[in-house]
Short mmCIF file of C-alpha atoms and ligand atoms in Angstrom, two decimals:
data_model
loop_
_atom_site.label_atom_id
_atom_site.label_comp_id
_atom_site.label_asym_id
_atom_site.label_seq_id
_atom_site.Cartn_x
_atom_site.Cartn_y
_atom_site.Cartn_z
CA UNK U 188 -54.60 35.77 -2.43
CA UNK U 189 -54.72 39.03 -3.82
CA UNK U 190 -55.04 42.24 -1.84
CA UNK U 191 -58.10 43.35 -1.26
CA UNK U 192 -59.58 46.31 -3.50
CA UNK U 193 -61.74 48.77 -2.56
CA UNK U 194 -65.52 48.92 -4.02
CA UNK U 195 -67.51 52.08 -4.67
CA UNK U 196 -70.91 52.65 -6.14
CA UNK U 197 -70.42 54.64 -9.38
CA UNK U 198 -74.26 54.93 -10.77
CA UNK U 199 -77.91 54.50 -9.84
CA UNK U 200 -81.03 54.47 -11.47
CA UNK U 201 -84.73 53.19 -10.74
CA UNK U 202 -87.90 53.14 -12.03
CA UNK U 203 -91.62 52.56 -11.01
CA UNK U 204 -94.70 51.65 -13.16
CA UNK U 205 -96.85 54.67 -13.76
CA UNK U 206 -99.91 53.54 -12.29
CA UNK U 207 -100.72 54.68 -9.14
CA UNK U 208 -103.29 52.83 -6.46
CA UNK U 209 -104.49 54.88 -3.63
CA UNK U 210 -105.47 53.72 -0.57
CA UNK U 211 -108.90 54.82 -1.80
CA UNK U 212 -108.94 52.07 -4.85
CA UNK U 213 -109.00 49.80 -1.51
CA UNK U 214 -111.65 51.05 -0.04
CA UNK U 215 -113.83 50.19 -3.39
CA UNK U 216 -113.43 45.95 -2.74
CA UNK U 217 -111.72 45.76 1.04
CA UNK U 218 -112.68 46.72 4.47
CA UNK U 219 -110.52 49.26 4.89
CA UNK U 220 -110.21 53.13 5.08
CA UNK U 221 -108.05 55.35 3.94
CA UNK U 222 -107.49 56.76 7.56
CA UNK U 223 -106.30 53.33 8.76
CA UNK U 224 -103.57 52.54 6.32
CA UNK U 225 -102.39 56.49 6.52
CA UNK U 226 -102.21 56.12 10.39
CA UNK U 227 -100.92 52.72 10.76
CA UNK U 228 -98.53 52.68 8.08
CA UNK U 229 -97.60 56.34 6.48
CA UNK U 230 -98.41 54.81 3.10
CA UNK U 231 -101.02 56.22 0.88
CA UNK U 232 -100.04 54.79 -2.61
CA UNK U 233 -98.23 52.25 -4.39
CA UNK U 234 -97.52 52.12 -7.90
CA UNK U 235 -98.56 48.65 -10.21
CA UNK U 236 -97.20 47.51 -12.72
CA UNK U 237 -99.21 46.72 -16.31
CA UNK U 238 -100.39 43.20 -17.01
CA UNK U 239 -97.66 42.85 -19.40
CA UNK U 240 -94.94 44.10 -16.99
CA UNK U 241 -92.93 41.58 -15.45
CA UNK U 242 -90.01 42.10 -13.47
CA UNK U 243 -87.06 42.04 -15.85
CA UNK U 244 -88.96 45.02 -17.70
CA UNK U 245 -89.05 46.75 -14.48
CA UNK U 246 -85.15 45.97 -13.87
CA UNK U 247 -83.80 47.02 -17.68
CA UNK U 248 -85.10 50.43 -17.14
CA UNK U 249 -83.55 50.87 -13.95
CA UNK U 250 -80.50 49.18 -14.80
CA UNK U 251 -80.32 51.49 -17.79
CA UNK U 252 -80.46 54.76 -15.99
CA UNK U 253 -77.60 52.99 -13.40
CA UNK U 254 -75.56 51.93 -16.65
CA UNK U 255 -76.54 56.24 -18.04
CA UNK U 256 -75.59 57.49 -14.68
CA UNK U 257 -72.09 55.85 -14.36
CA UNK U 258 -70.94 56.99 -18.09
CA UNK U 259 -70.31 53.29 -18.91
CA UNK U 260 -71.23 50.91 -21.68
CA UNK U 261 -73.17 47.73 -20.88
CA UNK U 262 -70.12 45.23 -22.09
CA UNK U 263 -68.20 46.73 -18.87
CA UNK U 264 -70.46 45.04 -16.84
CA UNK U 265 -69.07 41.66 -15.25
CA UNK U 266 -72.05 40.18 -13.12
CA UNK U 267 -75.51 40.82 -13.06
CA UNK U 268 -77.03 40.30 -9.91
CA UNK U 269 -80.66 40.68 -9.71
CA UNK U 270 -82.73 40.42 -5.95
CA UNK U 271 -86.02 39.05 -6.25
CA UNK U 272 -88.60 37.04 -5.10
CA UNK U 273 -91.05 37.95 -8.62
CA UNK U 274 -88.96 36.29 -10.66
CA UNK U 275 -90.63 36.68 -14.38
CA UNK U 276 -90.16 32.60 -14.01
CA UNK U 277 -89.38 30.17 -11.85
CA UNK U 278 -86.75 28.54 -14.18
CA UNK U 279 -84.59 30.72 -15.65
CA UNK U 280 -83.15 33.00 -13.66
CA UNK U 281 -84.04 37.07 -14.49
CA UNK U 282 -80.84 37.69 -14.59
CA UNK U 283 -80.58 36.40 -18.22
CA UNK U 284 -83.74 38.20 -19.06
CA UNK U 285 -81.53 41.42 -17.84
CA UNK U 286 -78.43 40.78 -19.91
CA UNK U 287 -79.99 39.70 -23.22
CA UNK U 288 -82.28 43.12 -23.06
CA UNK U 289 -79.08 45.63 -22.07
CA UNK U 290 -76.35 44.06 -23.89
CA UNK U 291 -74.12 42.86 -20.96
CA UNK U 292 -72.60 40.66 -23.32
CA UNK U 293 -69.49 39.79 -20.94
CA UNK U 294 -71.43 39.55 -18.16
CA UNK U 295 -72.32 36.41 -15.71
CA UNK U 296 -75.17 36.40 -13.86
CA UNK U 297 -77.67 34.95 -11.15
CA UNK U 298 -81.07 35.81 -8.83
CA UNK U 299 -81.40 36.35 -5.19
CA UNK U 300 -84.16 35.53 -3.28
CA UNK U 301 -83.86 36.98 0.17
CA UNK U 302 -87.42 39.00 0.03
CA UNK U 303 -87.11 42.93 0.87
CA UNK U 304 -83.25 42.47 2.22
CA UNK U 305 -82.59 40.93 -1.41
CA UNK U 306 -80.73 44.15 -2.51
CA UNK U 307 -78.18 44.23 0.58
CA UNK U 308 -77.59 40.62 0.00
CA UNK U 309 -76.71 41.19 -3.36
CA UNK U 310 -74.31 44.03 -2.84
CA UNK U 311 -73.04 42.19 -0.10
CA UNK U 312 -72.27 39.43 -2.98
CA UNK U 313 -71.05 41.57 -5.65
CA UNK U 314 -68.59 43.50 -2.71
CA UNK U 315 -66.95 40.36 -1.82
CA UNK U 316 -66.15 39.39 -5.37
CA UNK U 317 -65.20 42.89 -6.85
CA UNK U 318 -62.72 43.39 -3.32
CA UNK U 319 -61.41 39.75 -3.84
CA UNK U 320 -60.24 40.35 -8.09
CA UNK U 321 -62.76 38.34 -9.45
CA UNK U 322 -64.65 40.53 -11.12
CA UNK U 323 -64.24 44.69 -11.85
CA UNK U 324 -67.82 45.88 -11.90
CA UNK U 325 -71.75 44.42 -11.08
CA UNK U 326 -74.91 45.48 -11.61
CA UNK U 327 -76.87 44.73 -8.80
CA UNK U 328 -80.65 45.23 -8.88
CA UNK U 329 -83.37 44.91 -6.42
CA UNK U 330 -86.77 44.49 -8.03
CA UNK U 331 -90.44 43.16 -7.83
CA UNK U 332 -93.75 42.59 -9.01
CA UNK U 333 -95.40 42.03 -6.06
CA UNK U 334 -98.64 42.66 -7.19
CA UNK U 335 -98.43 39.40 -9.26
CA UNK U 336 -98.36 37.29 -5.47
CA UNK U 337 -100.67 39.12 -3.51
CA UNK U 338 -103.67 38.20 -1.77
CA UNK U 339 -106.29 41.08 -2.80
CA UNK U 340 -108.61 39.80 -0.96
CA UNK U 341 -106.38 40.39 2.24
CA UNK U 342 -106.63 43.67 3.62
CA UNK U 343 -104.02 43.17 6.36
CA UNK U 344 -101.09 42.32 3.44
CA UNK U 345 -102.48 43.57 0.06
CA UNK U 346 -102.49 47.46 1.41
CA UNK U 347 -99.00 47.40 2.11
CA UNK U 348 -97.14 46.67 -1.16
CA UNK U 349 -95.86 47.83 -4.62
CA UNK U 350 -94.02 47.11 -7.54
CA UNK U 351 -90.71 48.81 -9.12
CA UNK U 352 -86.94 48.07 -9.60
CA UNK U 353 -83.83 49.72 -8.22
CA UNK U 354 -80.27 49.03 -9.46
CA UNK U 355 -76.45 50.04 -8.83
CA UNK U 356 -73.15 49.86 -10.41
CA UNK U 357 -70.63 48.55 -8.59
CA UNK U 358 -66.78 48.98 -9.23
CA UNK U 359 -63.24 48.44 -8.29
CA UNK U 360 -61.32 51.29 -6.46
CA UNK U 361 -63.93 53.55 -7.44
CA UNK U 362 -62.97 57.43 -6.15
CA UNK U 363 -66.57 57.84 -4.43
CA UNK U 364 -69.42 55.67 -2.91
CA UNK U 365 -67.17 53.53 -0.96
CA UNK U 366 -68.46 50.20 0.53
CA UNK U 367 -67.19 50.21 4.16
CA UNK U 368 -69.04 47.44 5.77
CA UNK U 369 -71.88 45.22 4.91
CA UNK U 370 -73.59 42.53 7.28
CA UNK U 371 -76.21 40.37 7.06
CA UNK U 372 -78.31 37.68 9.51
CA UNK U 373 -81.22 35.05 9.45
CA UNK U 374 -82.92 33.86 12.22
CA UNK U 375 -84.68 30.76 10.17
CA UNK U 376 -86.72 29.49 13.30
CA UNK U 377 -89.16 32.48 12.21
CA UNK U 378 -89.61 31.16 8.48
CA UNK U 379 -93.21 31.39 8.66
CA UNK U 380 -93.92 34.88 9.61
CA UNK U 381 -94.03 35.97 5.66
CA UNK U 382 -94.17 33.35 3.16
CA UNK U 383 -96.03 31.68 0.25
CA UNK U 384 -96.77 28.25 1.45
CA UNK U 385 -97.55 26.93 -1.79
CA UNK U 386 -95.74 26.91 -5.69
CA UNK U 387 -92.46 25.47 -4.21
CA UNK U 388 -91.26 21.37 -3.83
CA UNK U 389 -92.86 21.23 -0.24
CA UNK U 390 -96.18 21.88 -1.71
CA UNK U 391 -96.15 21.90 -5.64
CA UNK U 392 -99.58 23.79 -7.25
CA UNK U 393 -102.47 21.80 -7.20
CA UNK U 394 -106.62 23.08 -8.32
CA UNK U 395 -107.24 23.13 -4.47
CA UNK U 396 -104.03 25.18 -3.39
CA UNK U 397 -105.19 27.82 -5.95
CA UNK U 398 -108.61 28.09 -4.91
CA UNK U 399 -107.11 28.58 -1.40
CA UNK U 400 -105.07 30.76 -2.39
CA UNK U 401 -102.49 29.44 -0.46
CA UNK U 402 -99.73 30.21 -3.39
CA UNK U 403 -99.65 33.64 -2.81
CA UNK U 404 -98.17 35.96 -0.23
CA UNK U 405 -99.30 35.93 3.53
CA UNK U 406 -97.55 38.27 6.40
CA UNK U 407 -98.21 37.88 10.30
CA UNK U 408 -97.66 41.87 10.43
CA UNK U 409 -97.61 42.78 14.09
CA UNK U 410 -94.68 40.07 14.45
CA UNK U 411 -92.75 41.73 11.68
CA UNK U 412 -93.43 45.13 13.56
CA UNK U 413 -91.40 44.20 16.96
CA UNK U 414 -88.49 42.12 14.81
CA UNK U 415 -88.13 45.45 12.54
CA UNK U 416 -87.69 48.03 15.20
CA UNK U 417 -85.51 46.09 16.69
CA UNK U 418 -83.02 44.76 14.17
CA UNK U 419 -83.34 48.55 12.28
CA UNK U 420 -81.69 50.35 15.83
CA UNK U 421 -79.06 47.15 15.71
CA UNK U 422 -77.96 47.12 12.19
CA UNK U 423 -77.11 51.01 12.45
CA UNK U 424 -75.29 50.48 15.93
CA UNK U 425 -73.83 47.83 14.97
CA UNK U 426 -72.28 48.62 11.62
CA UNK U 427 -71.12 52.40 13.55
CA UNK U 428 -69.53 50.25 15.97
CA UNK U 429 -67.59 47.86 13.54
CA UNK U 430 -66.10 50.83 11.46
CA UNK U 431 -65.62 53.28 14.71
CA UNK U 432 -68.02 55.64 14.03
CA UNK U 433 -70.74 56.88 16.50
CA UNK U 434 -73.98 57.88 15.96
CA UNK U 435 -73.67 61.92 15.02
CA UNK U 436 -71.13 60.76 11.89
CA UNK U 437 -74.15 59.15 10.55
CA UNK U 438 -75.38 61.62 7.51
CA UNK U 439 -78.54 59.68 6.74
CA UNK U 440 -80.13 56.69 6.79
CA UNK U 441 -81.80 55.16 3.86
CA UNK U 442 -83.87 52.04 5.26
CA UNK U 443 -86.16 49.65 3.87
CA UNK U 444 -89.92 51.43 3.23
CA UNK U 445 -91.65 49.24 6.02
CA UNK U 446 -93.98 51.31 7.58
CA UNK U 447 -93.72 54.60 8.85
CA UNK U 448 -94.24 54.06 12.77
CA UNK U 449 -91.47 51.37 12.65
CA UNK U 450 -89.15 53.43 11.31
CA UNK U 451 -90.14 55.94 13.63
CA UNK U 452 -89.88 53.64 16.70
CA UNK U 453 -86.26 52.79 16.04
CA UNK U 454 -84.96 56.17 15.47
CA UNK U 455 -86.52 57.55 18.71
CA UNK U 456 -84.63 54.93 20.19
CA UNK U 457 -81.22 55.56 18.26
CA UNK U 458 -81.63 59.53 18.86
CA UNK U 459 -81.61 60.40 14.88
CA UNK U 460 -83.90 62.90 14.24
CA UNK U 461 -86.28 61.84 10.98
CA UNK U 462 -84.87 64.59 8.77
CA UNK U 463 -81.32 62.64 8.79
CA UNK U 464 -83.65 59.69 7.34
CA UNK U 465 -84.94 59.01 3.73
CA UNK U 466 -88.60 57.87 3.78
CA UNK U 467 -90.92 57.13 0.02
CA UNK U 468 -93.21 54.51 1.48
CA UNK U 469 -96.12 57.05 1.11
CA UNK U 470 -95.43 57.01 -2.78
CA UNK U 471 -94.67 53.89 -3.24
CA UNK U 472 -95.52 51.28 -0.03
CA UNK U 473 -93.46 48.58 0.64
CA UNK U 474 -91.46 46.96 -2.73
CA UNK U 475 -89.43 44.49 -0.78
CA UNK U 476 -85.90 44.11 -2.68
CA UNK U 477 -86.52 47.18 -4.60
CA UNK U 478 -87.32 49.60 -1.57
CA UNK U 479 -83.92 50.42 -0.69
CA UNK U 480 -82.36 50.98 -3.78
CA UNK U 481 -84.81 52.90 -5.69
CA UNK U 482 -84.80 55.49 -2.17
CA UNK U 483 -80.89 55.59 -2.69
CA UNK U 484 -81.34 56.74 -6.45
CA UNK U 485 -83.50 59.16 -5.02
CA UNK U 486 -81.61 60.73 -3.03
CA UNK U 487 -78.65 60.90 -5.36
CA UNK U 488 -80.80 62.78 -8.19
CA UNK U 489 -82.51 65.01 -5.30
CA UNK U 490 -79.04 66.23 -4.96
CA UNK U 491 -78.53 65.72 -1.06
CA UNK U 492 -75.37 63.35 -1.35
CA UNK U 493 -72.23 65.74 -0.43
CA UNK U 494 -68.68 64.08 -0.63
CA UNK U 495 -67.57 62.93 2.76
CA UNK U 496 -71.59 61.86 3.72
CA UNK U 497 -72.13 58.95 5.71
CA UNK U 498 -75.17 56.75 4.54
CA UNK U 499 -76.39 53.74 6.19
CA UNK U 500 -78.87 51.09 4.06
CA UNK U 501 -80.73 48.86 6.40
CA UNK U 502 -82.71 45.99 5.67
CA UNK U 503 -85.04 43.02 6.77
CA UNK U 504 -87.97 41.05 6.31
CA UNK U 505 -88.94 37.28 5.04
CA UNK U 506 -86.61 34.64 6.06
CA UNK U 507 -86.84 36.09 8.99
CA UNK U 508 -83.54 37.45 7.15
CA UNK U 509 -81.53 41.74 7.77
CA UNK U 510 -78.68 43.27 6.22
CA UNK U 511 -77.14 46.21 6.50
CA UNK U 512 -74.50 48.76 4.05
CA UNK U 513 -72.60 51.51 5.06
CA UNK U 514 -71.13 53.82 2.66
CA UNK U 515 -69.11 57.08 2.46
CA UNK U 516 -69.76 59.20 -0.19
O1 UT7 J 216 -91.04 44.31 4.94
C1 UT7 J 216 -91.49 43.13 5.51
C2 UT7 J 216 -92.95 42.92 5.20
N1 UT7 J 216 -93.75 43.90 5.88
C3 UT7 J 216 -94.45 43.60 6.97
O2 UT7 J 216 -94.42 42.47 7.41
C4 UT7 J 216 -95.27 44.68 7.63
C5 UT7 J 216 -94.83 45.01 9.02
N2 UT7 J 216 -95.95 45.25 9.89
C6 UT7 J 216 -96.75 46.34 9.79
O3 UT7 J 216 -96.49 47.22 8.99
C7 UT7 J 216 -97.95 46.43 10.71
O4 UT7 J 216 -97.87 45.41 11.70
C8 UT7 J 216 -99.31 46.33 9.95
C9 UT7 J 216 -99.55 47.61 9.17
C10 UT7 J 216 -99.30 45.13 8.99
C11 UT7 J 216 -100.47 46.15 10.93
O5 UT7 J 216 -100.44 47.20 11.88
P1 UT7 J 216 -100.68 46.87 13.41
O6 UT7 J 216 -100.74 48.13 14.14
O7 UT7 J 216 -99.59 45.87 13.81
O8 UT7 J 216 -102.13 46.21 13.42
P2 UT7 J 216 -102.58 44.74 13.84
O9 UT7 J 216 -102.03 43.72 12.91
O10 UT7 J 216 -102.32 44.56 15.31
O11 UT7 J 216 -104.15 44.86 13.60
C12 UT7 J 216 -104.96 45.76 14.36
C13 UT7 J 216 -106.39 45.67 13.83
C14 UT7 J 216 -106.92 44.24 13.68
O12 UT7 J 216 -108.28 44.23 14.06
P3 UT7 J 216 -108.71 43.68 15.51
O13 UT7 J 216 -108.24 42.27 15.54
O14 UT7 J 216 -108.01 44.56 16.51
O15 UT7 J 216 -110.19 43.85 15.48
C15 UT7 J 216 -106.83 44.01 12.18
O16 UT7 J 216 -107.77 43.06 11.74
O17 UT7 J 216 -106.49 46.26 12.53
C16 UT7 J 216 -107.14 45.38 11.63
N3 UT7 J 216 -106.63 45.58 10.28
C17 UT7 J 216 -107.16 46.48 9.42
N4 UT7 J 216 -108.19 47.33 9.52
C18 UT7 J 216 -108.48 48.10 8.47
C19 UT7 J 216 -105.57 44.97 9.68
N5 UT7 J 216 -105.41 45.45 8.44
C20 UT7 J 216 -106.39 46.39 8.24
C21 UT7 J 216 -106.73 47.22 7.17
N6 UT7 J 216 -107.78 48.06 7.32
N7 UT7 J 216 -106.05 47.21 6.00
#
């Protein structure tokens, strides 16, 4: 067995369509009000991607700003990894979509489906492999087109969601952005809390599914709520703990764009005050895989990463499934 290298994150780069829904637009065909998704979730728009959008076009921008940011030429890249649960089909992956369109042409590939903790997942993936000598640098991308498998008629899950793509380079003994721990958990007994019963082998597409609608997305929220506040204040203890750190070493969290009370909720708890954490979910909602990494890319171009920084990436959501990053810039 080799040693084990270090792995760094040397470029970042995301993108969102350019349309724009407001919580208004909602008001035109649900029962809702603008006042109720501002106050019970922080978000007031999401951005939706054209008809002819479908996720790989979302990822190839944002894994060509990554590839622009890090200075390196697509046939660098080893492994693609893209997180998604929008695939542009359900056979092949969107991974090959990715590496035909960039010209990865020495790269391997594959898709993730672990729903919004899909991005940790996959850099938890692409960590192992790069520390272990199999491969020198990934591409890992969290996108979605969630739009595409939402219920519009269903105010309590349709308000809360958008599309866009976020993606990172990953290398080998890389002199910034270093990897020091990532983590991740299921608990599978909660499988049903978000899910879309139908489309899979349990219950393949029928006339009568569709007219139920029962292939597209359906969330019991307020179950999500008390599962997220509690695994966001244990993810960030718990990945302090396993690299000895305590909580004031902790620069800034970038979490998952849930909703604004939960993240609220678990910082109160943790004593983090909610400047030292990155929030977007009134721009852009919730975009599952592609929430965390599209705030990280955010933060890097707003300027506020300073060497030395301590950055924590916490995620979880459908499976019931978390995950958790911490790196030092
Ligand atoms: O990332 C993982 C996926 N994300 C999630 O699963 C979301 C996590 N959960 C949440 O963000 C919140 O639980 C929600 C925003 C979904 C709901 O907030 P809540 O404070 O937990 O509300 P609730 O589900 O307890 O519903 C309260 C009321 C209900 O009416 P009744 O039964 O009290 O009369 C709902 O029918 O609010 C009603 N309601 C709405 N009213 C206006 C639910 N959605 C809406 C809506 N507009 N869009």
């Amino acid at each position: 067995m080799n040693e084990l290298r270090e792995v760094g994150i040397i470029g970042t780069g995301h993108y969102v369509p350019e349309r724009s829904m407001t919580n208004h637009d909602f008001e035109k065909f649900l029962e809702t009000s603008d006042e109720w998704i501002t106050q019970r979730t922080g978000i007031r728009a999401r951005r939706i991607a054209a008809d002819d959008q479908a996720c790989s076009d979302l990822c190839v921008i944002a894994a060509e700003r990554a590839l622009d940011d890090a200075g390196i030429d697509a046939s660098e890249i080893d492994l693609i990894i893209v997180a998604t649960v929008t695939p542009d089909y359900l056979l092949p992956n969107t991974a090959c979509f990715v590496q035909n369109r960039i010209g990865a042409v020495n790269a391997g590939g594959w898709d993730i489906a672990n729903a919004c903790t899909g991005f940790l997942s996959a850099m938890m993936s692409a960590r192992g492999l790069i520390a272990s000598g199999n491969i020198r640098t990934a591409l890992v991308i969290g996108a979605e087109k969630l739009s595409s498998i939402l219920n519009w008629q269903d105010r309590t899950s349709a308000i809360l969601f958008g599309d866009g793509a976020g993606a990172m380079i990953l290398r080998a003994d890389a002199p910034d952005g270093r990897i020091l721990f990532t983590d991740s958990g299921l608990d599978g007994a909660q499988w049903d809390v978000i899910q879309r019963p139908a489309g899979g082998s349990r219950e393949p597409l029928t006339h009568e599914i569709i007219e139920e609608r029962r292939h597209l997305m359906s969330i019991r929220g307020n179950e999500v709520f008390k599962f997220a506040v509690r695994k966001f204040r244990t993810l960030i203890k718990g990945s302090l703990e396993q690299t000895g750190h305590g909580i004031d070493d902790l620069t800034l969290v970038v979490p998952h764009q849930v909703n604004q009370r939960i993240i609220e909720a678990a910082i109160d708890a943790l004593a983090i005050d909610l400047d030292r954490v990155y929030v977007n979910l009134d721009r852009f909602g919730n975009t599952s895989a592609a929430s965390v990494p599209i705030a990280f890319d955010e933060v890097k171009r707003a300027g506020r990463l300073n060497k030395g920084d301590l950055i924590s990436m916490v995620a979880f959501g459908s499976g019931l499934a978390w995950g958790s990053a911490l790196v030092r810039w």
